[in-house]
Amino acid sequence: MQVKTKAIVISSLKFQEKSLIVKCFTLSSGLKSYFVRDAFSSRKASQKIAYFQPFSILEIEAVHKNKGTLENFKEIKTAVPFQSIHTDIVKSTMVMFLSEMLHYSIQEEEKNEQLFLFLETALTWLDHHDEIYNFHLILLLEITKYLGFYPDLAEIELPFFEMNEGVFTVFHNSTALSEHETNLFKRLIDLKFDNDQKIFHVIERQILLKILIDYYSSHLEGFKKPKSLDILKEIFS
């Protein structure tokens, strides 16, 4: 089946010497993997590879056989031309980390239009703003709404957050956050992209990032801690 759709690049992996395997989150069909033959061998190789940077938003025409095998692009062009995401060291490190998080989080080949539109809007915001200290934290928390494990806020006034159940509770057990951690988490829940991005100190952001990674780990089977986490910590230290 031939499709035309927007696609967000999640990852790209070099295959043998000249080719790429590119994983994309598409608007029309959810998660898809594509084989890009001879990506490194043509005179326009650098231009072609530039399409497949983390979180690039593309307009693609592709053949989807929907047989669980690699699909093929027919045409590719940039849908949202970013100005700073792939050239600013802080932003590029952040999107490398976030794309790796999504690589381990979006596991089903099913359409999730609302998640796609949220990511597109969030990435456009990131491209146009410089105060971005908490962007990755807000994004990761918001994504849980679309993946089905956003915290239950019905009793948010309670002192502890239980990670496995995703609820606030009066009991502190082995899988619950401490009261201090829970208070930080509550502050994050109230935060939006346009709020004061300096609301947290460096140590507080590191605590929140650990909480979010642990939260993903407890709710997603097969989730792995991103290899780029240490690079992100170094950039924000």
mmCIF file of C-alpha atoms in Angstrom:
data_model
loop_
_atom_site.group_PDB
_atom_site.id
_atom_site.type_symbol
_atom_site.label_atom_id
_atom_site.label_comp_id
_atom_site.label_asym_id
_atom_site.label_seq_id
_atom_site.Cartn_x
_atom_site.Cartn_y
_atom_site.Cartn_z
ATOM 1 C CA MET A 1 0.000 0.000 0.000
ATOM 2 C CA GLN A 2 1.385 3.408 -0.965
ATOM 3 C CA VAL A 3 0.980 6.087 1.714
ATOM 4 C CA LYS A 4 1.789 9.766 2.088
ATOM 5 C CA THR A 5 2.223 10.894 5.670
ATOM 6 C CA LYS A 6 4.240 12.926 8.126
ATOM 7 C CA ALA A 7 6.875 10.990 10.062
ATOM 8 C CA ILE A 8 9.072 11.756 13.080
ATOM 9 C CA VAL A 9 12.490 10.076 13.008
ATOM 10 C CA ILE A 10 13.048 8.051 16.179
ATOM 11 C CA SER A 11 16.352 6.360 15.326
ATOM 12 C CA SER A 12 18.660 5.431 12.469
ATOM 13 C CA LEU A 13 21.086 2.540 12.427
ATOM 14 C CA LYS A 14 23.858 2.004 9.903
ATOM 15 C CA PHE A 15 23.446 -1.307 8.090
ATOM 16 C CA GLN A 16 26.569 -2.826 6.542
ATOM 17 C CA GLU A 17 28.662 -0.102 4.861
ATOM 18 C CA LYS A 18 26.249 1.914 2.788
ATOM 19 C CA SER A 19 22.702 1.595 4.080
ATOM 20 C CA LEU A 20 20.478 2.699 6.962
ATOM 21 C CA ILE A 21 17.589 1.251 8.898
ATOM 22 C CA VAL A 22 15.396 4.151 10.001
ATOM 23 C CA LYS A 23 12.675 3.872 12.621
ATOM 24 C CA CYS A 24 9.921 6.493 12.294
ATOM 25 C CA PHE A 25 6.768 7.322 14.190
ATOM 26 C CA THR A 26 4.267 8.088 11.431
ATOM 27 C CA LEU A 27 1.034 10.036 11.610
ATOM 28 C CA SER A 28 -0.839 7.510 9.482
ATOM 29 C CA SER A 29 0.442 4.184 10.763
ATOM 30 C CA GLY A 30 2.307 4.574 14.046
ATOM 31 C CA LEU A 31 5.753 3.016 14.313
ATOM 32 C CA LYS A 32 7.423 1.909 11.076
ATOM 33 C CA SER A 33 10.967 0.863 10.141
ATOM 34 C CA TYR A 34 12.430 1.648 6.717
ATOM 35 C CA PHE A 35 15.399 0.411 4.746
ATOM 36 C CA VAL A 36 17.414 3.164 3.044
ATOM 37 C CA ARG A 37 19.681 1.549 0.492
ATOM 38 C CA ASP A 38 23.005 3.215 -0.392
ATOM 39 C CA ALA A 39 22.444 6.088 2.052
ATOM 40 C CA PHE A 40 26.220 6.636 2.290
ATOM 41 C CA SER A 41 27.266 6.014 -1.282
ATOM 42 C CA SER A 42 25.810 8.786 -3.437
ATOM 43 C CA ARG A 43 27.129 12.296 -4.015
ATOM 44 C CA LYS A 44 24.136 13.600 -2.064
ATOM 45 C CA ALA A 45 24.760 11.234 0.852
ATOM 46 C CA SER A 46 25.222 13.981 3.448
ATOM 47 C CA GLN A 47 21.992 15.619 2.336
ATOM 48 C CA LYS A 48 20.156 12.295 2.490
ATOM 49 C CA ILE A 49 21.526 11.368 5.922
ATOM 50 C CA ALA A 50 20.546 14.796 7.278
ATOM 51 C CA TYR A 51 16.907 13.791 6.907
ATOM 52 C CA PHE A 52 17.376 11.102 9.518
ATOM 53 C CA GLN A 53 18.647 13.080 12.501
ATOM 54 C CA PRO A 54 16.755 12.388 15.750
ATOM 55 C CA PHE A 55 13.278 13.940 15.779
ATOM 56 C CA SER A 56 13.445 15.296 12.238
ATOM 57 C CA ILE A 57 9.878 15.751 11.021
ATOM 58 C CA LEU A 58 9.478 14.525 7.456
ATOM 59 C CA GLU A 59 6.847 14.347 4.762
ATOM 60 C CA ILE A 60 7.207 10.924 3.208
ATOM 61 C CA GLU A 61 5.760 8.797 0.479
ATOM 62 C CA ALA A 62 6.348 5.129 1.175
ATOM 63 C CA VAL A 63 5.280 1.628 0.319
ATOM 64 C CA HIS A 64 3.866 -0.114 3.401
ATOM 65 C CA LYS A 65 3.581 -3.860 2.953
ATOM 66 C CA ASN A 66 2.472 -4.215 6.604
ATOM 67 C CA LYS A 67 4.059 -7.642 6.939
ATOM 68 C CA GLY A 68 6.318 -6.839 9.885
ATOM 69 C CA THR A 69 9.312 -6.372 7.569
ATOM 70 C CA LEU A 70 11.263 -3.239 6.641
ATOM 71 C CA GLU A 71 9.316 -0.775 4.513
ATOM 72 C CA ASN A 72 10.675 1.444 1.721
ATOM 73 C CA PHE A 73 10.592 5.189 1.100
ATOM 74 C CA LYS A 74 9.625 6.471 -2.336
ATOM 75 C CA GLU A 75 10.060 10.182 -1.587
ATOM 76 C CA ILE A 76 11.260 12.200 1.404
ATOM 77 C CA LYS A 77 11.199 15.897 2.174
ATOM 78 C CA THR A 78 11.409 18.001 5.318
ATOM 79 C CA ALA A 79 7.986 18.831 6.742
ATOM 80 C CA VAL A 80 9.167 21.132 9.549
ATOM 81 C CA PRO A 81 12.498 22.875 8.832
ATOM 82 C CA PHE A 82 14.097 23.279 12.264
ATOM 83 C CA GLN A 83 16.374 26.262 12.841
ATOM 84 C CA SER A 84 18.171 25.286 16.046
ATOM 85 C CA ILE A 85 17.285 21.766 17.251
ATOM 86 C CA HIS A 86 20.079 20.022 15.342
ATOM 87 C CA THR A 87 22.702 22.789 15.606
ATOM 88 C CA ASP A 88 22.399 23.899 19.251
ATOM 89 C CA ILE A 89 24.458 21.494 21.400
ATOM 90 C CA VAL A 90 22.025 21.537 24.312
ATOM 91 C CA LYS A 91 18.961 20.987 22.135
ATOM 92 C CA SER A 92 20.602 18.339 19.972
ATOM 93 C CA THR A 93 21.725 16.416 23.069
ATOM 94 C CA MET A 94 18.236 16.702 24.521
ATOM 95 C CA VAL A 95 16.523 15.366 21.387
ATOM 96 C CA MET A 96 19.076 12.550 21.110
ATOM 97 C CA PHE A 97 18.144 11.478 24.636
ATOM 98 C CA LEU A 98 14.392 11.914 24.108
ATOM 99 C CA SER A 99 14.386 10.027 20.823
ATOM 100 C CA GLU A 100 16.190 7.166 22.557
ATOM 101 C CA MET A 101 13.534 7.216 25.295
ATOM 102 C CA LEU A 102 10.820 6.958 22.651
ATOM 103 C CA HIS A 103 12.719 4.199 20.855
ATOM 104 C CA TYR A 104 12.200 2.024 23.934
ATOM 105 C CA SER A 105 8.717 3.384 24.750
ATOM 106 C CA ILE A 106 6.693 3.209 21.517
ATOM 107 C CA GLN A 107 6.620 -0.484 20.778
ATOM 108 C CA GLU A 108 3.394 -1.096 18.893
ATOM 109 C CA GLU A 109 2.704 -0.587 15.209
ATOM 110 C CA GLU A 110 -0.524 1.240 15.752
ATOM 111 C CA LYS A 111 -1.729 4.729 14.898
ATOM 112 C CA ASN A 112 -1.513 7.281 17.722
ATOM 113 C CA GLU A 113 -2.426 10.546 16.047
ATOM 114 C CA GLN A 114 -2.731 12.541 19.270
ATOM 115 C CA LEU A 115 0.775 11.583 20.382
ATOM 116 C CA PHE A 116 2.166 12.497 16.972
ATOM 117 C CA LEU A 117 0.509 15.931 17.012
ATOM 118 C CA PHE A 118 1.683 16.565 20.574
ATOM 119 C CA LEU A 119 5.294 15.708 19.647
ATOM 120 C CA GLU A 120 5.163 17.901 16.546
ATOM 121 C CA THR A 121 3.865 20.868 18.580
ATOM 122 C CA ALA A 122 6.389 20.305 21.388
ATOM 123 C CA LEU A 123 9.363 20.054 19.026
ATOM 124 C CA THR A 124 8.306 23.221 17.223
ATOM 125 C CA TRP A 125 8.177 24.968 20.616
ATOM 126 C CA LEU A 126 11.675 23.691 21.457
ATOM 127 C CA ASP A 127 13.039 24.971 18.156
ATOM 128 C CA HIS A 128 11.769 28.501 18.853
ATOM 129 C CA HIS A 129 12.760 28.907 22.513
ATOM 130 C CA ASP A 130 16.010 29.159 24.435
ATOM 131 C CA GLU A 131 14.794 28.679 28.038
ATOM 132 C CA ILE A 132 14.476 24.911 27.816
ATOM 133 C CA TYR A 133 15.907 23.584 31.097
ATOM 134 C CA ASN A 134 12.837 21.472 31.922
ATOM 135 C CA PHE A 135 11.623 20.656 28.415
ATOM 136 C CA HIS A 136 12.717 17.002 28.547
ATOM 137 C CA LEU A 137 11.067 16.498 31.948
ATOM 138 C CA ILE A 138 7.749 18.019 30.897
ATOM 139 C CA LEU A 139 7.766 16.128 27.597
ATOM 140 C CA LEU A 140 8.437 12.746 29.210
ATOM 141 C CA LEU A 141 5.664 13.251 31.749
ATOM 142 C CA GLU A 142 3.173 14.432 29.102
ATOM 143 C CA ILE A 143 3.969 11.475 26.842
ATOM 144 C CA THR A 144 2.705 9.107 29.550
ATOM 145 C CA LYS A 145 -0.797 10.457 28.850
ATOM 146 C CA TYR A 146 -0.615 8.967 25.356
ATOM 147 C CA LEU A 147 1.091 5.735 26.427
ATOM 148 C CA GLY A 148 -1.501 5.016 29.107
ATOM 149 C CA PHE A 149 0.256 5.489 32.439
ATOM 150 C CA TYR A 150 -0.102 9.183 33.334
ATOM 151 C CA PRO A 151 -0.291 9.601 37.132
ATOM 152 C CA ASP A 152 -3.766 9.427 38.682
ATOM 153 C CA LEU A 153 -4.268 12.894 40.175
ATOM 154 C CA ALA A 154 -7.489 12.104 42.061
ATOM 155 C CA GLU A 155 -5.711 12.224 45.443
ATOM 156 C CA ILE A 156 -2.706 14.374 44.584
ATOM 157 C CA GLU A 157 -2.832 16.015 48.028
ATOM 158 C CA LEU A 158 -1.562 12.783 49.623
ATOM 159 C CA PRO A 159 2.144 12.764 50.632
ATOM 160 C CA PHE A 160 3.619 9.869 48.630
ATOM 161 C CA PHE A 161 3.546 8.789 44.977
ATOM 162 C CA GLU A 162 3.424 5.032 44.397
ATOM 163 C CA MET A 163 5.321 4.332 41.185
ATOM 164 C CA ASN A 164 3.935 0.917 40.224
ATOM 165 C CA GLU A 165 0.306 1.913 40.647
ATOM 166 C CA GLY A 166 0.738 5.506 39.478
ATOM 167 C CA VAL A 167 -1.280 6.916 42.395
ATOM 168 C CA PHE A 168 -0.752 9.209 45.365
ATOM 169 C CA THR A 169 -1.057 7.497 48.725
ATOM 170 C CA VAL A 170 -0.688 7.902 52.496
ATOM 171 C CA PHE A 171 1.588 4.854 52.637
ATOM 172 C CA HIS A 172 5.315 4.833 51.950
ATOM 173 C CA ASN A 173 6.419 1.457 50.626
ATOM 174 C CA SER A 174 9.484 0.251 48.695
ATOM 175 C CA THR A 175 8.130 1.472 45.330
ATOM 176 C CA ALA A 176 6.898 4.860 46.529
ATOM 177 C CA LEU A 177 8.748 8.160 46.237
ATOM 178 C CA SER A 178 9.861 9.937 49.381
ATOM 179 C CA GLU A 179 7.871 12.951 50.499
ATOM 180 C CA HIS A 180 10.528 15.297 49.084
ATOM 181 C CA GLU A 181 10.579 13.458 45.751
ATOM 182 C CA THR A 182 6.776 13.457 45.646
ATOM 183 C CA ASN A 183 6.683 17.213 46.193
ATOM 184 C CA LEU A 184 9.138 17.725 43.314
ATOM 185 C CA PHE A 185 7.005 15.449 41.144
ATOM 186 C CA LYS A 186 3.856 17.438 41.995
ATOM 187 C CA ARG A 187 5.611 20.658 40.955
ATOM 188 C CA LEU A 188 6.553 19.032 37.641
ATOM 189 C CA ILE A 189 2.947 17.939 37.051
ATOM 190 C CA ASP A 190 1.851 21.586 37.288
ATOM 191 C CA LEU A 191 4.547 22.789 34.892
ATOM 192 C CA LYS A 192 3.979 23.807 31.257
ATOM 193 C CA PHE A 193 6.534 24.597 28.554
ATOM 194 C CA ASP A 194 5.940 28.341 28.871
ATOM 195 C CA ASN A 195 6.360 28.424 32.675
ATOM 196 C CA ASP A 196 9.550 29.616 34.373
ATOM 197 C CA GLN A 197 12.116 27.082 33.178
ATOM 198 C CA LYS A 198 14.434 27.853 36.134
ATOM 199 C CA ILE A 199 11.951 26.601 38.736
ATOM 200 C CA PHE A 200 14.198 23.610 39.545
ATOM 201 C CA HIS A 201 17.848 23.507 40.568
ATOM 202 C CA VAL A 202 20.266 21.189 38.765
ATOM 203 C CA ILE A 203 20.078 18.525 41.495
ATOM 204 C CA GLU A 204 16.278 18.668 41.509
ATOM 205 C CA ARG A 205 16.183 18.141 37.748
ATOM 206 C CA GLN A 206 18.481 15.132 38.099
ATOM 207 C CA ILE A 207 16.193 13.676 40.769
ATOM 208 C CA LEU A 208 13.140 14.210 38.547
ATOM 209 C CA LEU A 209 14.860 12.665 35.545
ATOM 210 C CA LYS A 210 15.690 9.552 37.574
ATOM 211 C CA ILE A 211 12.071 9.399 38.783
ATOM 212 C CA LEU A 212 10.755 9.578 35.221
ATOM 213 C CA ILE A 213 13.137 6.922 33.895
ATOM 214 C CA ASP A 214 12.218 4.634 36.817
ATOM 215 C CA TYR A 215 8.528 5.352 36.173
ATOM 216 C CA TYR A 216 8.870 4.378 32.513
ATOM 217 C CA SER A 217 10.798 1.260 33.535
ATOM 218 C CA SER A 218 8.053 0.148 35.891
ATOM 219 C CA HIS A 219 5.290 0.559 33.291
ATOM 220 C CA LEU A 220 6.906 -0.487 29.998
ATOM 221 C CA GLU A 221 8.039 -4.042 29.429
ATOM 222 C CA GLY A 222 11.484 -4.230 27.845
ATOM 223 C CA PHE A 223 12.291 -0.564 28.527
ATOM 224 C CA LYS A 224 16.030 0.210 28.694
ATOM 225 C CA LYS A 225 17.837 3.184 30.207
ATOM 226 C CA PRO A 226 19.061 5.408 27.337
ATOM 227 C CA LYS A 227 22.790 5.276 26.623
ATOM 228 C CA SER A 228 22.746 9.057 26.050
ATOM 229 C CA LEU A 229 21.621 9.750 29.652
ATOM 230 C CA ASP A 230 25.158 10.451 30.891
ATOM 231 C CA ILE A 231 25.747 12.930 28.055
ATOM 232 C CA LEU A 232 22.515 14.736 28.941
ATOM 233 C CA LYS A 233 23.526 14.942 32.620
ATOM 234 C CA GLU A 234 26.882 16.401 31.636
ATOM 235 C CA ILE A 235 25.285 19.067 29.446
ATOM 236 C CA PHE A 236 22.904 20.115 32.260
ATOM 237 C CA SER A 237 25.341 19.890 35.155
#
